[in-house]
mmCIF file of C-alpha atoms in Angstrom:
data_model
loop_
_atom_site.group_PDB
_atom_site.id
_atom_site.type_symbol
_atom_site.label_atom_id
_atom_site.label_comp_id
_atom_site.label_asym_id
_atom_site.label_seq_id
_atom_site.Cartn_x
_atom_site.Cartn_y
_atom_site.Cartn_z
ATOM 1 C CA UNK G 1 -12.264 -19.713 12.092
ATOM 2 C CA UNK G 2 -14.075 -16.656 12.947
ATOM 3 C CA UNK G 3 -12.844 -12.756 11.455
ATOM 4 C CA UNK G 4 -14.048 -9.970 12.301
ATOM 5 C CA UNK G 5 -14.102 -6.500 9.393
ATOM 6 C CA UNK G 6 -14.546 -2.994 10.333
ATOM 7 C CA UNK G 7 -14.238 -0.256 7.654
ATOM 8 C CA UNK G 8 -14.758 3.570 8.486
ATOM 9 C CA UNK G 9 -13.588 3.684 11.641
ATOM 10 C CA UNK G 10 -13.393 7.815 11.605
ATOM 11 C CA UNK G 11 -12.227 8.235 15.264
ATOM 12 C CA UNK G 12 -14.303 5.401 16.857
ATOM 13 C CA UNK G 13 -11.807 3.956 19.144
ATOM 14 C CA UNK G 14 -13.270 2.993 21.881
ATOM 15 C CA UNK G 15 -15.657 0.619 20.239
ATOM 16 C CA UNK G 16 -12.389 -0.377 17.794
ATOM 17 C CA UNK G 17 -10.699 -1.828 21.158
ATOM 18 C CA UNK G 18 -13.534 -4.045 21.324
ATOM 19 C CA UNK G 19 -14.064 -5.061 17.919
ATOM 20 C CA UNK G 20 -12.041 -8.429 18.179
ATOM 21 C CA UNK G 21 -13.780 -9.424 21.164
ATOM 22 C CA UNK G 22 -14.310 -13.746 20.329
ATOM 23 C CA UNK G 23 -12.563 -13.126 16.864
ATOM 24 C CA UNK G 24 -9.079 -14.931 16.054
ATOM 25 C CA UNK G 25 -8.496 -12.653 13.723
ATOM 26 C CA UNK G 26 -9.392 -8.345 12.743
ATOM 27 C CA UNK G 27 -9.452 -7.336 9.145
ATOM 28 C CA UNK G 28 -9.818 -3.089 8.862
ATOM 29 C CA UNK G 29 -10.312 -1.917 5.697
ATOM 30 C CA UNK G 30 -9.422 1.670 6.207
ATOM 31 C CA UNK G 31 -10.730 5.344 7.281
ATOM 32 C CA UNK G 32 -9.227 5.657 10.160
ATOM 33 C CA UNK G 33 -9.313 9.738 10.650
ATOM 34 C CA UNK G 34 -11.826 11.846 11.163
ATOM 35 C CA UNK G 35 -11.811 15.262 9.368
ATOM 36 C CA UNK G 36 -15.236 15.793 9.274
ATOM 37 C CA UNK G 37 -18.263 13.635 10.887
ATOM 38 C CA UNK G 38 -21.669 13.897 8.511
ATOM 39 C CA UNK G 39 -24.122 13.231 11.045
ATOM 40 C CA UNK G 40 -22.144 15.208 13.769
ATOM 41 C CA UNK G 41 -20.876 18.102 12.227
ATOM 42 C CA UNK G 42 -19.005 19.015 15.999
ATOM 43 C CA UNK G 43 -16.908 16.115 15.642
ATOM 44 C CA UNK G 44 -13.314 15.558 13.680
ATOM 45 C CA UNK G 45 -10.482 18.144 12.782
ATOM 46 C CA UNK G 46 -12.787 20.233 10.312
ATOM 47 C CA UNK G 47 -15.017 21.615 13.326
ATOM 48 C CA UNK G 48 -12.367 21.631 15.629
ATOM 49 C CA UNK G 49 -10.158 24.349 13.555
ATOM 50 C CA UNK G 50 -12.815 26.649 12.055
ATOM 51 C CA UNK G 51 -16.485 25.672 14.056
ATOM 52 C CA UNK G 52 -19.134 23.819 13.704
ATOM 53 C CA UNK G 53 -20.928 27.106 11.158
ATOM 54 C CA UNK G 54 -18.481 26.239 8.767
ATOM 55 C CA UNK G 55 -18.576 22.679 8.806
ATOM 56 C CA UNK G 56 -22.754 23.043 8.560
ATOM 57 C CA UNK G 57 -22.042 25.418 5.432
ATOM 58 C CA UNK G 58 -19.085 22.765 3.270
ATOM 59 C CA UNK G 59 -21.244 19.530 4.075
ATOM 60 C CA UNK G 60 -24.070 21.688 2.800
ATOM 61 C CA UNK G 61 -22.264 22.478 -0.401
ATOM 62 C CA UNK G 62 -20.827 19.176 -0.512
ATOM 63 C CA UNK G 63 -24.253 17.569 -0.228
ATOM 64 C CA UNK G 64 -25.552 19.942 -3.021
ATOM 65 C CA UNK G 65 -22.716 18.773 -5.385
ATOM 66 C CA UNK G 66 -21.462 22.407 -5.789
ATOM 67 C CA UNK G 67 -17.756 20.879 -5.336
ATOM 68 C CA UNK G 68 -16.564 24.559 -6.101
ATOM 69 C CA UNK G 69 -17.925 26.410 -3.811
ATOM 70 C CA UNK G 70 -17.238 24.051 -1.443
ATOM 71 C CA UNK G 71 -13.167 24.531 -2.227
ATOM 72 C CA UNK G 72 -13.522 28.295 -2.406
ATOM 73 C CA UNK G 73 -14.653 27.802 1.425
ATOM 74 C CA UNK G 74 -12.100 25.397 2.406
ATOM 75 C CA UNK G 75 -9.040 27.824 0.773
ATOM 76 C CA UNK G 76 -10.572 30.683 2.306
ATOM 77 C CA UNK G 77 -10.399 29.004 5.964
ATOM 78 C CA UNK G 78 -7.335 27.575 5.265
ATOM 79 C CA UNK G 79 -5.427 30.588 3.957
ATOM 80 C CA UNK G 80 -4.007 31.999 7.328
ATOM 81 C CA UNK G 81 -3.265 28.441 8.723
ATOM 82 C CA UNK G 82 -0.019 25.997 7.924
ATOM 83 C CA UNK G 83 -2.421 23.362 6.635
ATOM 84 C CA UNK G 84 -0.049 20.566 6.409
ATOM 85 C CA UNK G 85 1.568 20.898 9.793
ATOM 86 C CA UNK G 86 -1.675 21.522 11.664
ATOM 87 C CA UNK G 87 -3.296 18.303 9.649
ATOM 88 C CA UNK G 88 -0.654 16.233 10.446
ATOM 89 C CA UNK G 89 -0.669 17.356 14.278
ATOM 90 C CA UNK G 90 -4.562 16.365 14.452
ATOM 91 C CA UNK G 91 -3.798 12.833 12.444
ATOM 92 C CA UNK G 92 -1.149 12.004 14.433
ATOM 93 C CA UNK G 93 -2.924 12.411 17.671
ATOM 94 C CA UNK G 94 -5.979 10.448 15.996
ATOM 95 C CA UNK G 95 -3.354 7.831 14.687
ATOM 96 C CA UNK G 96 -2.360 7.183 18.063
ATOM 97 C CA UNK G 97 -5.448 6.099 19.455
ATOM 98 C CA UNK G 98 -6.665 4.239 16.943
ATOM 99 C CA UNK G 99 -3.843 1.867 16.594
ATOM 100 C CA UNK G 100 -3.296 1.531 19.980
ATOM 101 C CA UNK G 101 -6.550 0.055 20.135
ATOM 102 C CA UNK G 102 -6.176 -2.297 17.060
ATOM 103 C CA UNK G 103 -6.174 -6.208 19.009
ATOM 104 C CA UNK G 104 -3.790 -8.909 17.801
ATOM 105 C CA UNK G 105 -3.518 -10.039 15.109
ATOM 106 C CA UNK G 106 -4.785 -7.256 13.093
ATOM 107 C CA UNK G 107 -4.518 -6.751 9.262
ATOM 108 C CA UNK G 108 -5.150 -3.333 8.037
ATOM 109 C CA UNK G 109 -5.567 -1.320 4.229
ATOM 110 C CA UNK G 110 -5.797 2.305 4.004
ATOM 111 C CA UNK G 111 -9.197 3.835 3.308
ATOM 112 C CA UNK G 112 -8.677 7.067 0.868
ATOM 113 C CA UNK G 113 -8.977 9.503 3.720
ATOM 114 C CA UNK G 114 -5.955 8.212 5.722
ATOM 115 C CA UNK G 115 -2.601 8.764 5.352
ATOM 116 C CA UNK G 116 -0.582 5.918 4.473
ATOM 117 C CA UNK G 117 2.901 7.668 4.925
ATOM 118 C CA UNK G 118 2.250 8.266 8.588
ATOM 119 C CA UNK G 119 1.265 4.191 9.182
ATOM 120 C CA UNK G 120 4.517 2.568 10.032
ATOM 121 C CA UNK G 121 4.933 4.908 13.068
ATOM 122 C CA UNK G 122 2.045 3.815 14.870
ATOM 123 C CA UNK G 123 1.723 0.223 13.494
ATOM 124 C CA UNK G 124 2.700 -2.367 16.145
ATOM 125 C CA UNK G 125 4.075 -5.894 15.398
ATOM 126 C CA UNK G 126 0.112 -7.414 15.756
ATOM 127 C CA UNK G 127 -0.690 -5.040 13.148
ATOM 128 C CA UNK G 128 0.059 -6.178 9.178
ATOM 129 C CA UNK G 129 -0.153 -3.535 6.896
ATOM 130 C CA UNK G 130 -1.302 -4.677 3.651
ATOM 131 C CA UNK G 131 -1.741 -3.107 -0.336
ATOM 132 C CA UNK G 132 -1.597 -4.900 -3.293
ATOM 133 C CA UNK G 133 -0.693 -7.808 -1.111
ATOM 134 C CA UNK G 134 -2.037 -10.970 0.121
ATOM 135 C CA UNK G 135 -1.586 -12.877 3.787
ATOM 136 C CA UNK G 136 -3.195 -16.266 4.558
ATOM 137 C CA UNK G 137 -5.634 -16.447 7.766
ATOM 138 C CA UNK G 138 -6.898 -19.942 8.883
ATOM 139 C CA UNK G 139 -6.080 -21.383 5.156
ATOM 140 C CA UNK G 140 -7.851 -19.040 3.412
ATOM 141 C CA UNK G 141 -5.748 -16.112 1.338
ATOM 142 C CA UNK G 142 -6.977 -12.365 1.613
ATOM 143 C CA UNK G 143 -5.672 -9.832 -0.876
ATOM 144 C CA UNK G 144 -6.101 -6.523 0.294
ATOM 145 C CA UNK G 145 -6.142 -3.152 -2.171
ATOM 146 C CA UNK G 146 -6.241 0.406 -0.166
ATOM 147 C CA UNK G 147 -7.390 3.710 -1.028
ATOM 148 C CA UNK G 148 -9.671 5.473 -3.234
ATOM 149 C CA UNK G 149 -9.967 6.260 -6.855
ATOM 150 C CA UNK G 150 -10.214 10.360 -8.107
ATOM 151 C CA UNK G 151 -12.908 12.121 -7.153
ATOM 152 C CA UNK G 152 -14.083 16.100 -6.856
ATOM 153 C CA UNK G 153 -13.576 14.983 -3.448
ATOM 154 C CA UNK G 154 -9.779 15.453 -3.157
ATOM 155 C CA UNK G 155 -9.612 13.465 -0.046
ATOM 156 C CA UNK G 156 -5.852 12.162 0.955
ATOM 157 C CA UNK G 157 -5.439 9.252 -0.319
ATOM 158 C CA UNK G 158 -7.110 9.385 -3.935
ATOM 159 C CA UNK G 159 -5.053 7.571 -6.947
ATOM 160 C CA UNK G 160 -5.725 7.049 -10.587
ATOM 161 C CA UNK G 161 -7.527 4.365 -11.993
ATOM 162 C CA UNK G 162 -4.604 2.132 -13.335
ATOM 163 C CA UNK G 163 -2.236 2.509 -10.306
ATOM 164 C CA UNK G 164 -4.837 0.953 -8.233
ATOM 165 C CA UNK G 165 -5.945 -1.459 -10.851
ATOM 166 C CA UNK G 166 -2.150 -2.604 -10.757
ATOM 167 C CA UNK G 167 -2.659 -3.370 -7.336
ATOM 168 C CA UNK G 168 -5.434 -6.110 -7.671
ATOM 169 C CA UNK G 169 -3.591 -7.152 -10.312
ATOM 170 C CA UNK G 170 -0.661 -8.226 -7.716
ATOM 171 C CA UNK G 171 -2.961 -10.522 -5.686
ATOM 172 C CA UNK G 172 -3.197 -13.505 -7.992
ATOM 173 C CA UNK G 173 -5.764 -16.263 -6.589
ATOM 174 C CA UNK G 174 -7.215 -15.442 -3.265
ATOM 175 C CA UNK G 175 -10.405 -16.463 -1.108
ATOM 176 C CA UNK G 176 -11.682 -13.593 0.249
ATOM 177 C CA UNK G 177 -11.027 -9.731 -2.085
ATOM 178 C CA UNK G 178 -10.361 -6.696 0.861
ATOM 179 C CA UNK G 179 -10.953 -2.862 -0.538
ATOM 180 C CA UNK G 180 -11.932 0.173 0.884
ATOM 181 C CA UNK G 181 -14.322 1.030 -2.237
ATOM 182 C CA UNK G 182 -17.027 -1.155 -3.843
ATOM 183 C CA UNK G 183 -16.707 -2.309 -7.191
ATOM 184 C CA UNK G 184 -18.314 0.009 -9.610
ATOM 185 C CA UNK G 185 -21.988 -1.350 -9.135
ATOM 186 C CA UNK G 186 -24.722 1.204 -8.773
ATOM 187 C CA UNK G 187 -26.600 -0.693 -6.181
ATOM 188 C CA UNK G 188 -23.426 -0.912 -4.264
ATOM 189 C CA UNK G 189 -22.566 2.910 -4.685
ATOM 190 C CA UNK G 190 -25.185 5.103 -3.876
ATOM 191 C CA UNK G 191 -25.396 6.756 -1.234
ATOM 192 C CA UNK G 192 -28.967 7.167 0.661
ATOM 193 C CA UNK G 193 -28.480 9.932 3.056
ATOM 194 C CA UNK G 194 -25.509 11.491 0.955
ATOM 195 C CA UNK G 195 -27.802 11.285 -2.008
ATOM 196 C CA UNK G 196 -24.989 10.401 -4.566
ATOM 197 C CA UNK G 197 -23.148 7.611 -6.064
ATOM 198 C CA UNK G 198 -19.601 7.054 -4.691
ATOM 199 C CA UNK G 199 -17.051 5.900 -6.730
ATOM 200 C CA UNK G 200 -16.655 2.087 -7.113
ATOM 201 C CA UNK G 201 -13.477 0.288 -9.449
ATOM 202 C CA UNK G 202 -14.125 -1.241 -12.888
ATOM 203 C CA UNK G 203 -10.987 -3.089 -12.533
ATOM 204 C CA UNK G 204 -12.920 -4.650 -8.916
ATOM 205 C CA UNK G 205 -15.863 -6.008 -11.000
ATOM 206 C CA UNK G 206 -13.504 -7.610 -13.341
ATOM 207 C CA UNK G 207 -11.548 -9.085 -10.706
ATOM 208 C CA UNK G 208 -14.224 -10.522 -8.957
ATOM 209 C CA UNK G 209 -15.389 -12.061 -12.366
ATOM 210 C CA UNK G 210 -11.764 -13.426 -13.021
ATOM 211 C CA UNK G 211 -10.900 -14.281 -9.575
ATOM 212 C CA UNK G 212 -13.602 -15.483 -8.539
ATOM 213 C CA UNK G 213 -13.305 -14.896 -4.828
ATOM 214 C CA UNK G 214 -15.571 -16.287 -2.110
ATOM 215 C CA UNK G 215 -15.853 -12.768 -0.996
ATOM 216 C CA UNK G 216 -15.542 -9.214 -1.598
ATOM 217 C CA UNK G 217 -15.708 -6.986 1.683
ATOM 218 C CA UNK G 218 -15.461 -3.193 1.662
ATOM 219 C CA UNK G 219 -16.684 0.022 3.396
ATOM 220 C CA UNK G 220 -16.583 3.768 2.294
ATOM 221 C CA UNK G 221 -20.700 3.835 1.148
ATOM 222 C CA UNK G 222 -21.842 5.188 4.559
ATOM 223 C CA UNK G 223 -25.320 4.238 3.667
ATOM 224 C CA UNK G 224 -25.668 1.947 0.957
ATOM 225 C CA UNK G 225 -28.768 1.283 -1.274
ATOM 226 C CA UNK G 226 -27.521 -2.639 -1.280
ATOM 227 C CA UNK G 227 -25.624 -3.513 1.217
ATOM 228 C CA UNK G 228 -24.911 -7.385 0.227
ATOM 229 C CA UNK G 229 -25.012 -8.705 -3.253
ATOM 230 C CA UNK G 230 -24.015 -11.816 -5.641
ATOM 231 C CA UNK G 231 -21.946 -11.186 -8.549
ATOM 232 C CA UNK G 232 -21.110 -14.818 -10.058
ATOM 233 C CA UNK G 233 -19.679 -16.720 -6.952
ATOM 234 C CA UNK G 234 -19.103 -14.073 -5.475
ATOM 235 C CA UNK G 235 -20.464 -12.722 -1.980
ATOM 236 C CA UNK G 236 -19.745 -8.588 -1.913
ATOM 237 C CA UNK G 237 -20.931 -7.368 1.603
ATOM 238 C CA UNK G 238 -20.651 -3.942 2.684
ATOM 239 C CA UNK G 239 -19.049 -4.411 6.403
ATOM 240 C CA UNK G 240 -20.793 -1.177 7.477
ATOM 241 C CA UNK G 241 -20.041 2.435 8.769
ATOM 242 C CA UNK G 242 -17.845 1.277 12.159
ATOM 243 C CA UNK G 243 -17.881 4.976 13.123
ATOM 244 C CA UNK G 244 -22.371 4.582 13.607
ATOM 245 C CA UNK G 245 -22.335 1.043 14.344
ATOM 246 C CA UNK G 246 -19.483 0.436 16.523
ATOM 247 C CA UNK G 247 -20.181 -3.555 15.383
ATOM 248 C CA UNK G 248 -17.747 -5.574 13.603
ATOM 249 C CA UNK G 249 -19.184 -7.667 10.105
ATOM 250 C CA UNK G 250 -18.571 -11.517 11.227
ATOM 251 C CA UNK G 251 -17.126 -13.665 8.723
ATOM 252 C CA UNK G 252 -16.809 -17.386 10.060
ATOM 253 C CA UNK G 253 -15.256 -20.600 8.184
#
């Protein structure tokens, strides 16, 4: 059995209509949109609406930690613009890419910059939405847990630290543990480029302690300090940044 994982996909389609290519099966673990690209600040909605200045001038801010600021920015540019209806326009259009160029069978969570209320429109019947759930793929049992906890972030789809704790909860025994976010594990969180620590679950760590799954596969640390590491029997791999690699993580059993 061979699956392929992709997380933070962030617009990259065209190498997304590819990234099944030999696999019998794609797991996505979420980040499909693209507000705002770090390395290319010309690319995603950000830049589109208010210019690549501005988006130079809030990843700046962002980068510095001065969270603040950074909102003062974003309210100013905002201010004369219907921010919900023009976001939704941009996602929409990005939704209906990407999904068109999921393969079949695909099994998807939401990363904590998507928008999960705007996923059953563009889902097709080889794509199985999944959170707080589990689905069995060549014998083996996946649970998958989507979004992100809190952060000065304030992306989409942030929630608080027992709703998504309930959610792992849910899974009961699986094989292989699918999240957008690491467990909280400094290694695991930190952020090279970025220079900061993302936030990882508690509630992850003890899972993979109680549940013991073979593995743990997530995304959302672009640039990792660790990118693989052993906790008990458990393998935790970071699948990558899709968006820079364009190349599936290969999980074969």
């Amino acid at each position: 059995m061979r699956v392929h994982v992709v997380s933070d996909v962030h617009g990259n389609s065209k190498d997304l209509a590819r990234a099944g290519d030999g696999a019998d099966a794609l797991v996505c673990l979420g980040d499909l949109i693209l507000f705002l690209d770090y390395a290319d600040h010309s690319r995603g909605i950000f830049p589109d609406l208010f210019g690549v200045e501005n988006a130079d001038r809030i990843v700046a801010l962002r980068t510095e930690r001065r969270f603040e600021e950074a909102r003062e920015l974003s309210r100013r540019l905002w201010a004369d613009v219907d921010r919900a209806a023009v976001t939704e326009e941009a996602v929409r259009r990005q939704y209906a890419e990407l999904f068109a160029a999921f393969p079949e069978p695909t099994y998807a969570t939401y990363g904590n910059v998507d928008m999960p209320p705007l996923w059953p429109e563009y889902a097709g019947p080889g794509t199985t939405v999944l959170d707080g759930e589990t689905v069995e793929i060549g014998g083996w049992r996946f649970g998958f847990v989507g979004g992100g906890l809190r952060t000065p972030m304030r992306t989409p789809f942030e929630i608080d630290d027992e709703t998504y704790a309930a959610k792992i909860a849910a899974l009961g025994a699986i094989d292989v543990l699918c999240t957008h976010i690491p467990p909280d594990v400094p290694d695991l969180c930190y952020d090279t480029v970025a220079r900061r620590f993302e936030r990882g679950s508690a509630a992850l760590v003890d899972a993979i302690h109680e549940l013991r799954p073979r593995y743990h596969v997530f995304g959302h640390v672009h640039q990792p300090l660790v990118r693989r590491m052993r906790i008990g029997a458990t393998e935790c791999v970071n699948v990558g940044h899709f968006n820079a690699t364009g190349t599936p993580w290969v999980l074969e059993w």
